[in-house]
Structure formats: structure tokens, C-alpha cells
PDB file of C-alpha atoms in Angstrom:
ATOM      1  CA  MET A 199       0.000   0.000   0.000  1.00  0.00           C
ATOM      2  CA  GLY A 200       1.458   3.374  -0.953  1.00  0.00           C
ATOM      3  CA  LEU A 201       1.829   6.360   1.366  1.00  0.00           C
ATOM      4  CA  VAL A 202      -1.078   8.254  -0.131  1.00  0.00           C
ATOM      5  CA  LYS A 203      -3.419   5.250   0.011  1.00  0.00           C
ATOM      6  CA  SER A 204      -2.568   4.509   3.664  1.00  0.00           C
ATOM      7  CA  LEU A 205      -3.421   8.016   4.952  1.00  0.00           C
ATOM      8  CA  ASN A 206      -6.802   9.377   5.916  1.00  0.00           C
ATOM      9  CA  PRO A 207      -8.637  10.997   2.954  1.00  0.00           C
ATOM     10  CA  THR A 208      -7.781  14.599   3.856  1.00  0.00           C
ATOM     11  CA  LYS A 209      -4.074  13.920   4.281  1.00  0.00           C
ATOM     12  CA  ALA A 210      -4.075  11.761   1.179  1.00  0.00           C
ATOM     13  CA  LEU A 211      -5.367  14.658  -0.924  1.00  0.00           C
ATOM     14  CA  ILE A 212      -2.760  17.029   0.481  1.00  0.00           C
ATOM     15  CA  TYR A 213       0.107  14.598  -0.203  1.00  0.00           C
ATOM     16  CA  LYS A 214      -1.224  13.703  -3.649  1.00  0.00           C
ATOM     17  CA  LYS A 215      -1.403  17.375  -4.599  1.00  0.00           C
ATOM     18  CA  TYR A 216       2.063  18.101  -3.191  1.00  0.00           C
ATOM     19  CA  PHE A 217       3.823  15.161  -4.838  1.00  0.00           C
ATOM     20  CA  SER A 218       2.195  15.876  -8.188  1.00  0.00           C
ATOM     21  CA  GLN A 219       3.762  19.331  -8.355  1.00  0.00           C
ATOM     22  CA  GLU A 220       7.017  19.787 -10.225  1.00  0.00           C
ATOM     23  CA  LYS A 221       8.409  22.008  -7.461  1.00  0.00           C
ATOM     24  CA  SER A 222       7.997  19.233  -4.894  1.00  0.00           C
ATOM     25  CA  ALA A 223      10.181  16.892  -6.943  1.00  0.00           C
ATOM     26  CA  GLU A 224      12.930  19.535  -6.970  1.00  0.00           C
ATOM     27  CA  GLU A 225      12.597  20.077  -3.215  1.00  0.00           C
ATOM     28  CA  ILE A 226      12.750  16.356  -2.519  1.00  0.00           C
ATOM     29  CA  LYS A 227      15.875  16.023  -4.692  1.00  0.00           C
ATOM     30  CA  GLU A 228      17.530  18.935  -2.844  1.00  0.00           C
ATOM     31  CA  ILE A 229      16.776  17.316   0.522  1.00  0.00           C
ATOM     32  CA  GLN A 230      18.093  13.961  -0.709  1.00  0.00           C
ATOM     33  CA  GLN A 231      21.314  15.616  -1.900  1.00  0.00           C
ATOM     34  CA  MET A 232      21.714  17.402   1.442  1.00  0.00           C
ATOM     35  CA  TYR A 233      21.518  14.086   3.320  1.00  0.00           C
ATOM     36  CA  GLN A 234      23.939  12.462   0.864  1.00  0.00           C
ATOM     37  CA  ARG A 235      26.489  15.241   1.549  1.00  0.00           C
ATOM     38  CA  ARG A 236      26.041  14.824   5.292  1.00  0.00           C
ATOM     39  CA  LEU A 237      26.421  11.044   5.030  1.00  0.00           C
ATOM     40  CA  ALA A 238      29.587  11.517   2.970  1.00  0.00           C
ATOM     41  CA  LYS A 239      31.105  13.454   5.882  1.00  0.00           C
ATOM     42  CA  ALA A 240      29.678  11.433   8.782  1.00  0.00           C
ATOM     43  CA  ILE A 241      30.387   7.877   7.614  1.00  0.00           C
ATOM     44  CA  PRO A 242      34.196   8.286   7.388  1.00  0.00           C
ATOM     45  CA  LEU A 243      34.191  10.109  10.724  1.00  0.00           C
ATOM     46  CA  PHE A 244      32.515   7.176  12.489  1.00  0.00           C
ATOM     47  CA  THR A 245      34.361   4.409  10.633  1.00  0.00           C
ATOM     48  CA  GLU A 246      37.737   6.016  11.358  1.00  0.00           C
ATOM     49  CA  ALA A 247      36.721   5.993  15.049  1.00  0.00           C
ATOM     50  CA  GLY A 248      36.212   2.212  14.886  1.00  0.00           C
ATOM     51  CA  TYR A 249      32.565   1.745  13.939  1.00  0.00           C
ATOM     52  CA  LYS A 250      31.778  -0.970  11.380  1.00  0.00           C
ATOM     53  CA  LEU A 251      29.025  -0.303   8.857  1.00  0.00           C
ATOM     54  CA  ALA A 252      26.238  -2.875   8.982  1.00  0.00           C
ATOM     55  CA  CYS A 253      25.036  -2.051   5.471  1.00  0.00           C
ATOM     56  CA  PRO A 254      25.605   0.539   2.760  1.00  0.00           C
ATOM     57  CA  THR A 255      23.917   3.837   3.465  1.00  0.00           C
ATOM     58  CA  ASP A 256      22.975   5.441   0.198  1.00  0.00           C
ATOM     59  CA  ALA A 257      19.549   6.822   1.015  1.00  0.00           C
ATOM     60  CA  GLY A 258      17.828   8.352   3.974  1.00  0.00           C
ATOM     61  CA  PHE A 259      19.398   9.960   6.988  1.00  0.00           C
ATOM     62  CA  PHE A 260      20.459   7.088   9.252  1.00  0.00           C
ATOM     63  CA  ILE A 261      23.754   5.227   9.429  1.00  0.00           C
ATOM     64  CA  LEU A 262      23.507   1.693  10.786  1.00  0.00           C
ATOM     65  CA  PHE A 263      26.579   0.192  12.478  1.00  0.00           C
ATOM     66  CA  HIS A 264      27.252  -3.148  14.116  1.00  0.00           C
ATOM     67  CA  CYS A 265      27.293  -2.544  17.848  1.00  0.00           C
ATOM     68  CA  PRO A 266      30.901  -2.312  18.992  1.00  0.00           C
ATOM     69  CA  LYS A 267      32.049  -5.141  21.275  1.00  0.00           C
ATOM     70  CA  THR A 268      34.134  -2.893  23.533  1.00  0.00           C
ATOM     71  CA  LEU A 269      34.270   0.706  24.668  1.00  0.00           C
ATOM     72  CA  ASP A 270      37.460   1.907  26.347  1.00  0.00           C
ATOM     73  CA  GLY A 271      38.498  -1.708  26.837  1.00  0.00           C
ATOM     74  CA  GLN A 272      35.285  -2.761  28.587  1.00  0.00           C
ATOM     75  CA  ASN A 273      33.068  -5.441  27.065  1.00  0.00           C
ATOM     76  CA  ILE A 274      29.713  -4.289  25.721  1.00  0.00           C
ATOM     77  CA  ALA A 275      26.731  -6.657  25.788  1.00  0.00           C
ATOM     78  CA  ASN A 276      24.308  -4.844  23.470  1.00  0.00           C
ATOM     79  CA  GLY A 277      23.321  -1.619  21.751  1.00  0.00           C
ATOM     80  CA  GLU A 278      21.504  -0.201  24.759  1.00  0.00           C
ATOM     81  CA  GLU A 279      24.563  -0.630  26.976  1.00  0.00           C
ATOM     82  CA  PHE A 280      26.818   0.885  24.307  1.00  0.00           C
ATOM     83  CA  ASN A 281      24.494   3.841  23.770  1.00  0.00           C
ATOM     84  CA  GLN A 282      24.230   4.618  27.494  1.00  0.00           C
ATOM     85  CA  ALA A 283      28.016   4.445  27.866  1.00  0.00           C
ATOM     86  CA  MET A 284      28.548   6.735  24.853  1.00  0.00           C
ATOM     87  CA  ILE A 285      26.073   9.257  26.231  1.00  0.00           C
ATOM     88  CA  ALA A 286      27.846   9.261  29.597  1.00  0.00           C
ATOM     89  CA  LYS A 287      31.355   9.495  28.121  1.00  0.00           C
ATOM     90  CA  THR A 288      30.838  11.730  25.080  1.00  0.00           C
ATOM     91  CA  GLY A 289      27.293  13.087  24.965  1.00  0.00           C
ATOM     92  CA  LEU A 290      26.700  11.377  21.592  1.00  0.00           C
ATOM     93  CA  VAL A 291      23.239   9.822  21.411  1.00  0.00           C
ATOM     94  CA  GLY A 292      22.551   6.899  19.109  1.00  0.00           C
ATOM     95  CA  VAL A 293      19.582   4.603  18.688  1.00  0.00           C
ATOM     96  CA  PRO A 294      20.138   0.984  19.762  1.00  0.00           C
ATOM     97  CA  PHE A 295      18.650  -1.513  17.358  1.00  0.00           C
ATOM     98  CA  VAL A 296      18.187  -5.249  17.840  1.00  0.00           C
ATOM     99  CA  GLY A 297      18.406  -7.309  14.687  1.00  0.00           C
ATOM    100  CA  ALA A 298      17.540 -10.867  13.832  1.00  0.00           C
ATOM    101  CA  GLU A 299      19.045 -13.925  15.386  1.00  0.00           C
ATOM    102  CA  LYS A 300      21.999 -15.179  13.343  1.00  0.00           C
ATOM    103  CA  ASN A 301      23.889 -18.398  14.082  1.00  0.00           C
ATOM    104  CA  GLY A 302      22.201 -18.598  17.475  1.00  0.00           C
ATOM    105  CA  LYS A 303      23.149 -15.044  18.458  1.00  0.00           C
ATOM    106  CA  THR A 304      21.092 -11.873  18.371  1.00  0.00           C
ATOM    107  CA  GLU A 305      22.636  -9.116  16.285  1.00  0.00           C
ATOM    108  CA  HIS A 306      22.954  -5.712  17.960  1.00  0.00           C
ATOM    109  CA  PHE A 307      23.299  -2.441  16.102  1.00  0.00           C
ATOM    110  CA  ILE A 308      23.609   1.253  16.813  1.00  0.00           C
ATOM    111  CA  ARG A 309      22.432   3.905  14.424  1.00  0.00           C
ATOM    112  CA  TYR A 310      23.035   7.606  14.151  1.00  0.00           C
ATOM    113  CA  SER A 311      21.206  10.179  12.102  1.00  0.00           C
ATOM    114  CA  VAL A 312      22.569  12.965   9.965  1.00  0.00           C
ATOM    115  CA  CYS A 313      19.642  15.264  10.703  1.00  0.00           C
ATOM    116  CA  ALA A 314      22.185  17.555  12.348  1.00  0.00           C
ATOM    117  CA  ASN A 315      24.402  19.403   9.924  1.00  0.00           C
ATOM    118  CA  PHE A 316      27.660  17.469   9.522  1.00  0.00           C
ATOM    119  CA  GLU A 317      28.655  20.057   6.911  1.00  0.00           C
ATOM    120  CA  ASP A 318      28.887  22.680   9.661  1.00  0.00           C
ATOM    121  CA  GLU A 319      32.559  22.815  10.706  1.00  0.00           C
ATOM    122  CA  LYS A 320      31.818  23.522  14.388  1.00  0.00           C
ATOM    123  CA  PHE A 321      29.324  20.672  14.670  1.00  0.00           C
ATOM    124  CA  PHE A 322      31.643  18.285  12.813  1.00  0.00           C
ATOM    125  CA  ALA A 323      34.515  19.216  15.145  1.00  0.00           C
ATOM    126  CA  ARG A 324      32.341  18.605  18.234  1.00  0.00           C
ATOM    127  CA  VAL A 325      31.453  15.103  17.039  1.00  0.00           C
ATOM    128  CA  GLU A 326      35.046  14.417  16.014  1.00  0.00           C
ATOM    129  CA  ASN A 327      36.318  15.521  19.441  1.00  0.00           C
ATOM    130  CA  ALA A 328      33.703  13.380  21.191  1.00  0.00           C
ATOM    131  CA  LEU A 329      34.728  10.304  19.193  1.00  0.00           C
ATOM    132  CA  GLN A 330      38.385  10.940  20.007  1.00  0.00           C
ATOM    133  CA  GLN A 331      37.573  10.727  23.740  1.00  0.00           C
ATOM    134  CA  VAL A 332      36.855   6.990  23.516  1.00  0.00           C
ATOM    135  CA  LYS A 333      38.350   3.808  22.104  1.00  0.00           C
ATOM    136  CA  ILE A 334      35.779   1.792  20.165  1.00  0.00           C
ATOM    137  CA  GLY A 335      36.457  -1.845  19.413  1.00  0.00           C
TER     138      GLY A 335
END
């Protein structure tokens, strides 16, 4: 079922009208390009800090990583534990994500968004400095 079909009738009409306009297609493309630029800056920043990508991120505004096994030499059991430790140590807030069971083990992930402007030098430097405060393994 498409987005427009799944909404109530009033919202469906609004979305249908918006998406049928040429200007909306341009706006959507601009937003997509903005997130692609932010991803292009954020992904290397996190991977250089020790995060491992769980899947390619070529659309949207989230980056999904395998949950690190250690933080500052301490074992990490899951995404929730990792996220709480990162908040306490660096102030960086992720979203823990539990995946499917694989080979008898549950996969744990952490994801971060690029809703904040990674193209802003001051913001980028704050995240970079926060990641340099910890050892991710």
C-alpha cells in the first residue's frame, strides 16, 4: 500500500497534490542531496573511530553500524549498553537496534542520524572531538 493510500482521505489529498507538483520533486531532490552530503562526511568520521558499517547507506538519513564489542576496553553486551556508555562518556546519542538472530546469536546495532548538519565545521569538530575521547572496538 502506498503512502497516499494509507493516509486518511484529507491527508491523502494534500500529499497527492504536493507530490504531483514539479516544485515538490525539486525540493525532494535537494533534501536527498543534502543528506547524501552529510552522510559523505559522517560515515568516514565514524568508521575512522572504529565503527563498522552494517550495510551501505545510500539513502535516507540514518547510518547503521554493528554494535561495537568494547568501549574503552570494557566489554559491551548490546546496543543499549553501548548507547548509554557513549552518552555518559561523550554526549553522543545513538539509537540501539536489535536485529535478527543469526547463528544462534542476536545481532545488535547502533544507528546515528545525519539530521544535524555534519557540513557545519563547528558541529563536525564537536562530534570528532567526542569520538576521540573513547576507544571503540
